[in-house]
Amino acid sequence: MSLVKLTIKGISYSQTQNGAYALILNEVDGERKLPIVIGAFEAQSIAIALEKEIKPPRPLTHDLFKSFADRFDIVVKQVIIHKLVDGVFYSSIICERDKIEEIIDARTSDAIALALRFNAPIFTYKNILDKAGIYLNNPTKLENSNEDDDGVLSTPETFGLDSEGKEPSGGYSKLSLSELHAQLESAVQDEDYEKAARIRDEISKRES
């Protein structure tokens, strides 16, 4: 299976649900976006890593891992989002020490937080992007807009306490597939990545 390289667009926050975040990944050689619902702590850690000038007074967990790895000459070579099951993304961290390569299983949010700190590339498989990637109907609008206008954080905000992957109140479990697809299209039109990610995950559960 062929790998597709991804870059980080940023973190989208929900304007209506406190504590909901979607990590937005861009396809490097295409227009698809891969939104992944993440927890508040991981959102904060990734936002801090994206904003190079911000340094917390004490190391965050991912910073501690980076210091530990540096001390013992462990390098994160790349991160691969390798599986999507029932709306949950699974990732692997490819590490190297003394020219010996190891593969470590990780949550996708943790893997990406570490990839940022090691300047490691992020990949996924083409079939995962085909299944879970979202096309913007008007990509030029997003490219030309100010980041503050599309809900992407460039600096850390006050983060909520919702658990990762928690379905919003009301949920989508009572909707039919056709209704879900209609709501997904509407969310993409509105550039509501957090909502689009949740609807897409519910569709993935139904169709798997």
PDB file of N, CA and C in Angstrom, residues 99-168:
ATOM      1  N   LYS A  99      21.178   2.407  14.882  1.00  0.00           N
ATOM      2  CA  LYS A  99      20.838   1.862  13.563  1.00  0.00           C
ATOM      3  C   LYS A  99      19.881   0.671  13.624  1.00  0.00           C
ATOM      4  N   ILE A 100      19.233   0.497  14.775  1.00  0.00           N
ATOM      5  CA  ILE A 100      18.215  -0.539  14.920  1.00  0.00           C
ATOM      6  C   ILE A 100      16.853   0.141  14.968  1.00  0.00           C
ATOM      7  N   GLU A 101      15.950  -0.271  14.083  1.00  0.00           N
ATOM      8  CA  GLU A 101      14.645   0.359  13.975  1.00  0.00           C
ATOM      9  C   GLU A 101      13.612  -0.392  14.816  1.00  0.00           C
ATOM     10  N   GLU A 102      12.785   0.364  15.511  1.00  0.00           N
ATOM     11  CA  GLU A 102      11.712  -0.198  16.320  1.00  0.00           C
ATOM     12  C   GLU A 102      10.403   0.495  15.951  1.00  0.00           C
ATOM     13  N   ILE A 103       9.304  -0.250  16.060  1.00  0.00           N
ATOM     14  CA  ILE A 103       7.977   0.305  15.787  1.00  0.00           C
ATOM     15  C   ILE A 103       7.166   0.272  17.073  1.00  0.00           C
ATOM     16  N   ILE A 104       6.642   1.436  17.473  1.00  0.00           N
ATOM     17  CA  ILE A 104       5.908   1.557  18.728  1.00  0.00           C
ATOM     18  C   ILE A 104       4.473   1.990  18.428  1.00  0.00           C
ATOM     19  N   ASP A 105       3.525   1.257  18.987  1.00  0.00           N
ATOM     20  CA  ASP A 105       2.116   1.602  18.824  1.00  0.00           C
ATOM     21  C   ASP A 105       1.794   2.843  19.654  1.00  0.00           C
ATOM     22  N   ALA A 106       0.950   3.733  19.130  1.00  0.00           N
ATOM     23  CA  ALA A 106       0.624   4.972  19.844  1.00  0.00           C
ATOM     24  C   ALA A 106      -0.721   5.504  19.404  1.00  0.00           C
ATOM     25  N   ARG A 107      -1.347   6.285  20.287  1.00  0.00           N
ATOM     26  CA  ARG A 107      -2.521   7.041  19.855  1.00  0.00           C
ATOM     27  C   ARG A 107      -2.052   8.076  18.835  1.00  0.00           C
ATOM     28  N   THR A 108      -2.904   8.354  17.872  1.00  0.00           N
ATOM     29  CA  THR A 108      -2.514   9.271  16.796  1.00  0.00           C
ATOM     30  C   THR A 108      -2.176  10.657  17.330  1.00  0.00           C
ATOM     31  N   SER A 109      -2.926  11.134  18.310  1.00  0.00           N
ATOM     32  CA  SER A 109      -2.660  12.473  18.866  1.00  0.00           C
ATOM     33  C   SER A 109      -1.284  12.524  19.527  1.00  0.00           C
ATOM     34  N   ASP A 110      -0.931  11.477  20.282  1.00  0.00           N
ATOM     35  CA  ASP A 110       0.393  11.427  20.913  1.00  0.00           C
ATOM     36  C   ASP A 110       1.494  11.326  19.866  1.00  0.00           C
ATOM     37  N   ALA A 111       1.270  10.482  18.857  1.00  0.00           N
ATOM     38  CA  ALA A 111       2.274  10.274  17.818  1.00  0.00           C
ATOM     39  C   ALA A 111       2.575  11.582  17.086  1.00  0.00           C
ATOM     40  N   ILE A 112       1.542  12.358  16.797  1.00  0.00           N
ATOM     41  CA  ILE A 112       1.742  13.618  16.071  1.00  0.00           C
ATOM     42  C   ILE A 112       2.390  14.666  16.967  1.00  0.00           C
ATOM     43  N   ALA A 113       2.024  14.690  18.254  1.00  0.00           N
ATOM     44  CA  ALA A 113       2.683  15.609  19.186  1.00  0.00           C
ATOM     45  C   ALA A 113       4.179  15.335  19.250  1.00  0.00           C
ATOM     46  N   LEU A 114       4.568  14.060  19.180  1.00  0.00           N
ATOM     47  CA  LEU A 114       5.986  13.705  19.191  1.00  0.00           C
ATOM     48  C   LEU A 114       6.641  13.987  17.840  1.00  0.00           C
ATOM     49  N   ALA A 115       5.928  13.720  16.751  1.00  0.00           N
ATOM     50  CA  ALA A 115       6.473  13.980  15.416  1.00  0.00           C
ATOM     51  C   ALA A 115       6.859  15.453  15.276  1.00  0.00           C
ATOM     52  N   LEU A 116       6.037  16.343  15.811  1.00  0.00           N
ATOM     53  CA  LEU A 116       6.346  17.774  15.763  1.00  0.00           C
ATOM     54  C   LEU A 116       7.641  18.091  16.495  1.00  0.00           C
ATOM     55  N   ARG A 117       7.841  17.451  17.633  1.00  0.00           N
ATOM     56  CA  ARG A 117       9.025  17.744  18.445  1.00  0.00           C
ATOM     57  C   ARG A 117      10.297  17.155  17.845  1.00  0.00           C
ATOM     58  N   PHE A 118      10.162  16.114  17.043  1.00  0.00           N
ATOM     59  CA  PHE A 118      11.322  15.502  16.393  1.00  0.00           C
ATOM     60  C   PHE A 118      11.469  15.942  14.935  1.00  0.00           C
ATOM     61  N   ASN A 119      10.586  16.841  14.485  1.00  0.00           N
ATOM     62  CA  ASN A 119      10.558  17.241  13.066  1.00  0.00           C
ATOM     63  C   ASN A 119      10.470  16.018  12.157  1.00  0.00           C
ATOM     64  N   ALA A 120       9.670  15.049  12.564  1.00  0.00           N
ATOM     65  CA  ALA A 120       9.520  13.804  11.802  1.00  0.00           C
ATOM     66  C   ALA A 120       8.321  13.911  10.862  1.00  0.00           C
ATOM     67  N   PRO A 121       8.411  13.325   9.678  1.00  0.00           N
ATOM     68  CA  PRO A 121       7.282  13.369   8.741  1.00  0.00           C
ATOM     69  C   PRO A 121       6.132  12.484   9.212  1.00  0.00           C
ATOM     70  N   ILE A 122       4.930  12.842   8.764  1.00  0.00           N
ATOM     71  CA  ILE A 122       3.712  12.094   9.099  1.00  0.00           C
ATOM     72  C   ILE A 122       3.127  11.530   7.812  1.00  0.00           C
ATOM     73  N   PHE A 123       2.774  10.251   7.853  1.00  0.00           N
ATOM     74  CA  PHE A 123       2.214   9.582   6.680  1.00  0.00           C
ATOM     75  C   PHE A 123       0.938   8.838   7.054  1.00  0.00           C
ATOM     76  N   THR A 124       0.126   8.565   6.054  1.00  0.00           N
ATOM     77  CA  THR A 124      -0.962   7.607   6.191  1.00  0.00           C
ATOM     78  C   THR A 124      -1.027   6.810   4.902  1.00  0.00           C
ATOM     79  N   TYR A 125      -1.795   5.740   4.909  1.00  0.00           N
ATOM     80  CA  TYR A 125      -1.943   4.940   3.699  1.00  0.00           C
ATOM     81  C   TYR A 125      -3.047   5.518   2.821  1.00  0.00           C
ATOM     82  N   LYS A 126      -2.892   5.319   1.538  1.00  0.00           N
ATOM     83  CA  LYS A 126      -3.827   5.895   0.569  1.00  0.00           C
ATOM     84  C   LYS A 126      -5.257   5.433   0.835  1.00  0.00           C
ATOM     85  N   ASN A 127      -5.430   4.160   1.201  1.00  0.00           N
ATOM     86  CA  ASN A 127      -6.791   3.660   1.404  1.00  0.00           C
ATOM     87  C   ASN A 127      -7.469   4.325   2.607  1.00  0.00           C
ATOM     88  N   ILE A 128      -6.681   4.719   3.611  1.00  0.00           N
ATOM     89  CA  ILE A 128      -7.256   5.421   4.762  1.00  0.00           C
ATOM     90  C   ILE A 128      -7.686   6.830   4.356  1.00  0.00           C
ATOM     91  N   LEU A 129      -6.851   7.504   3.571  1.00  0.00           N
ATOM     92  CA  LEU A 129      -7.203   8.847   3.117  1.00  0.00           C
ATOM     93  C   LEU A 129      -8.400   8.796   2.172  1.00  0.00           C
ATOM     94  N   ASP A 130      -8.470   7.743   1.343  1.00  0.00           N
ATOM     95  CA  ASP A 130      -9.619   7.587   0.455  1.00  0.00           C
ATOM     96  C   ASP A 130     -10.908   7.431   1.253  1.00  0.00           C
ATOM     97  N   LYS A 131     -10.815   6.750   2.393  1.00  0.00           N
ATOM     98  CA  LYS A 131     -11.995   6.475   3.213  1.00  0.00           C
ATOM     99  C   LYS A 131     -12.381   7.643   4.108  1.00  0.00           C
ATOM    100  N   ALA A 132     -11.380   8.318   4.689  1.00  0.00           N
ATOM    101  CA  ALA A 132     -11.669   9.307   5.729  1.00  0.00           C
ATOM    102  C   ALA A 132     -11.326  10.739   5.344  1.00  0.00           C
ATOM    103  N   GLY A 133     -10.663  10.948   4.206  1.00  0.00           N
ATOM    104  CA  GLY A 133     -10.307  12.297   3.794  1.00  0.00           C
ATOM    105  C   GLY A 133     -11.530  13.090   3.360  1.00  0.00           C
ATOM    106  N   ILE A 134     -11.477  14.385   3.561  1.00  0.00           N
ATOM    107  CA  ILE A 134     -12.591  15.278   3.229  1.00  0.00           C
ATOM    108  C   ILE A 134     -12.125  16.300   2.211  1.00  0.00           C
ATOM    109  N   TYR A 135     -12.873  16.426   1.116  1.00  0.00           N
ATOM    110  CA  TYR A 135     -12.587  17.458   0.122  1.00  0.00           C
ATOM    111  C   TYR A 135     -13.312  18.740   0.493  1.00  0.00           C
ATOM    112  N   LEU A 136     -12.626  19.862   0.351  1.00  0.00           N
ATOM    113  CA  LEU A 136     -13.298  21.146   0.478  1.00  0.00           C
ATOM    114  C   LEU A 136     -13.877  21.510  -0.878  1.00  0.00           C
ATOM    115  N   ASN A 137     -15.138  21.950  -0.880  1.00  0.00           N
ATOM    116  CA  ASN A 137     -15.757  22.348  -2.143  1.00  0.00           C
ATOM    117  C   ASN A 137     -15.150  23.618  -2.702  1.00  0.00           C
ATOM    118  N   ASN A 138     -14.576  24.457  -1.794  1.00  0.00           N
ATOM    119  CA  ASN A 138     -13.957  25.712  -2.231  1.00  0.00           C
ATOM    120  C   ASN A 138     -12.626  25.879  -1.519  1.00  0.00           C
ATOM    121  N   PRO A 139     -11.585  25.074  -1.930  1.00  0.00           N
ATOM    122  CA  PRO A 139     -10.324  25.117  -1.220  1.00  0.00           C
ATOM    123  C   PRO A 139      -9.637  26.461  -1.249  1.00  0.00           C
ATOM    124  N   THR A 140      -9.885  27.280  -2.301  1.00  0.00           N
ATOM    125  CA  THR A 140      -9.200  28.572  -2.385  1.00  0.00           C
ATOM    126  C   THR A 140      -9.683  29.510  -1.285  1.00  0.00           C
ATOM    127  N   LYS A 141     -10.926  29.306  -0.846  1.00  0.00           N
ATOM    128  CA  LYS A 141     -11.450  30.152   0.232  1.00  0.00           C
ATOM    129  C   LYS A 141     -10.635  29.963   1.505  1.00  0.00           C
ATOM    130  N   LEU A 142     -10.307  28.694   1.798  1.00  0.00           N
ATOM    131  CA  LEU A 142      -9.544  28.408   3.011  1.00  0.00           C
ATOM    132  C   LEU A 142      -8.118  28.911   2.879  1.00  0.00           C
ATOM    133  N   GLU A 143      -7.529  28.723   1.698  1.00  0.00           N
ATOM    134  CA  GLU A 143      -6.141  29.133   1.499  1.00  0.00           C
ATOM    135  C   GLU A 143      -5.985  30.637   1.620  1.00  0.00           C
ATOM    136  N   ASN A 144      -7.003  31.386   1.195  1.00  0.00           N
ATOM    137  CA  ASN A 144      -6.894  32.833   1.180  1.00  0.00           C
ATOM    138  C   ASN A 144      -7.396  33.487   2.462  1.00  0.00           C
ATOM    139  N   SER A 145      -8.018  32.690   3.338  1.00  0.00           N
ATOM    140  CA  SER A 145      -8.588  33.288   4.541  1.00  0.00           C
ATOM    141  C   SER A 145      -7.559  33.389   5.641  1.00  0.00           C
ATOM    142  N   ASN A 146      -7.852  34.268   6.607  1.00  0.00           N
ATOM    143  CA  ASN A 146      -6.999  34.385   7.780  1.00  0.00           C
ATOM    144  C   ASN A 146      -7.207  33.187   8.677  1.00  0.00           C
ATOM    145  N   GLU A 147      -6.139  32.684   9.302  1.00  0.00           N
ATOM    146  CA  GLU A 147      -6.253  31.489  10.135  1.00  0.00           C
ATOM    147  C   GLU A 147      -7.256  31.682  11.259  1.00  0.00           C
ATOM    148  N   ASP A 148      -7.341  32.899  11.805  1.00  0.00           N
ATOM    149  CA  ASP A 148      -8.269  33.134  12.894  1.00  0.00           C
ATOM    150  C   ASP A 148      -9.718  32.963  12.442  1.00  0.00           C
ATOM    151  N   ASP A 149      -9.959  33.136  11.130  1.00  0.00           N
ATOM    152  CA  ASP A 149     -11.318  33.059  10.622  1.00  0.00           C
ATOM    153  C   ASP A 149     -11.777  31.639  10.416  1.00  0.00           C
ATOM    154  N   ASP A 150     -10.850  30.658  10.248  1.00  0.00           N
ATOM    155  CA  ASP A 150     -11.300  29.292   9.989  1.00  0.00           C
ATOM    156  C   ASP A 150     -11.158  28.414  11.223  1.00  0.00           C
ATOM    157  N   GLY A 151     -10.982  29.030  12.385  1.00  0.00           N
ATOM    158  CA  GLY A 151     -11.020  28.264  13.618  1.00  0.00           C
ATOM    159  C   GLY A 151      -9.766  27.490  13.902  1.00  0.00           C
ATOM    160  N   VAL A 152      -8.642  27.817  13.279  1.00  0.00           N
ATOM    161  CA  VAL A 152      -7.402  27.096  13.516  1.00  0.00           C
ATOM    162  C   VAL A 152      -6.559  27.863  14.524  1.00  0.00           C
ATOM    163  N   LEU A 153      -6.123  27.176  15.548  1.00  0.00           N
ATOM    164  CA  LEU A 153      -5.351  27.825  16.598  1.00  0.00           C
ATOM    165  C   LEU A 153      -3.894  27.970  16.191  1.00  0.00           C
ATOM    166  N   SER A 154      -3.352  29.159  16.308  1.00  0.00           N
ATOM    167  CA  SER A 154      -1.921  29.334  16.109  1.00  0.00           C
ATOM    168  C   SER A 154      -1.213  29.432  17.451  1.00  0.00           C
ATOM    169  N   THR A 155      -1.979  29.730  18.499  1.00  0.00           N
ATOM    170  CA  THR A 155      -1.431  29.740  19.858  1.00  0.00           C
ATOM    171  C   THR A 155      -2.404  29.014  20.759  1.00  0.00           C
ATOM    172  N   PRO A 156      -1.935  28.484  21.892  1.00  0.00           N
ATOM    173  CA  PRO A 156      -2.823  27.739  22.778  1.00  0.00           C
ATOM    174  C   PRO A 156      -3.931  28.622  23.346  1.00  0.00           C
ATOM    175  N   GLU A 157      -5.107  28.017  23.503  1.00  0.00           N
ATOM    176  CA  GLU A 157      -6.240  28.684  24.124  1.00  0.00           C
ATOM    177  C   GLU A 157      -6.542  27.964  25.438  1.00  0.00           C
ATOM    178  N   THR A 158      -7.628  28.341  26.083  1.00  0.00           N
ATOM    179  CA  THR A 158      -8.082  27.613  27.260  1.00  0.00           C
ATOM    180  C   THR A 158      -8.773  26.346  26.792  1.00  0.00           C
ATOM    181  N   PHE A 159      -8.256  25.197  27.189  1.00  0.00           N
ATOM    182  CA  PHE A 159      -8.759  23.937  26.664  1.00  0.00           C
ATOM    183  C   PHE A 159      -9.783  23.328  27.599  1.00  0.00           C
ATOM    184  N   GLY A 160     -10.804  22.682  27.003  1.00  0.00           N
ATOM    185  CA  GLY A 160     -11.857  22.036  27.768  1.00  0.00           C
ATOM    186  C   GLY A 160     -11.431  20.675  28.287  1.00  0.00           C
ATOM    187  N   LEU A 161     -12.384  19.959  28.882  1.00  0.00           N
ATOM    188  CA  LEU A 161     -12.058  18.720  29.566  1.00  0.00           C
ATOM    189  C   LEU A 161     -12.757  17.519  28.967  1.00  0.00           C
ATOM    190  N   ASP A 162     -13.399  17.629  27.788  1.00  0.00           N
ATOM    191  CA  ASP A 162     -14.072  16.480  27.208  1.00  0.00           C
ATOM    192  C   ASP A 162     -13.076  15.401  26.845  1.00  0.00           C
ATOM    193  N   SER A 163     -13.458  14.155  27.007  1.00  0.00           N
ATOM    194  CA  SER A 163     -12.566  13.041  26.674  1.00  0.00           C
ATOM    195  C   SER A 163     -12.462  12.886  25.175  1.00  0.00           C
ATOM    196  N   GLU A 164     -11.400  12.280  24.720  1.00  0.00           N
ATOM    197  CA  GLU A 164     -11.153  12.123  23.287  1.00  0.00           C
ATOM    198  C   GLU A 164     -12.213  11.232  22.664  1.00  0.00           C
ATOM    199  N   GLY A 165     -12.756  11.719  21.551  1.00  0.00           N
ATOM    200  CA  GLY A 165     -13.703  10.914  20.809  1.00  0.00           C
ATOM    201  C   GLY A 165     -15.104  10.881  21.395  1.00  0.00           C
ATOM    202  N   LYS A 166     -15.412  11.696  22.368  1.00  0.00           N
ATOM    203  CA  LYS A 166     -16.731  11.678  22.987  1.00  0.00           C
ATOM    204  C   LYS A 166     -17.766  12.238  22.024  1.00  0.00           C
ATOM    205  N   GLU A 167     -18.883  11.525  21.880  1.00  0.00           N
ATOM    206  CA  GLU A 167     -19.930  11.977  20.977  1.00  0.00           C
ATOM    207  C   GLU A 167     -20.685  13.142  21.600  1.00  0.00           C
ATOM    208  N   PRO A 168     -20.931  14.212  20.856  1.00  0.00           N
ATOM    209  CA  PRO A 168     -21.640  15.352  21.408  1.00  0.00           C
ATOM    210  C   PRO A 168     -23.062  14.980  21.790  1.00  0.00           C
TER     211      PRO A 168
END
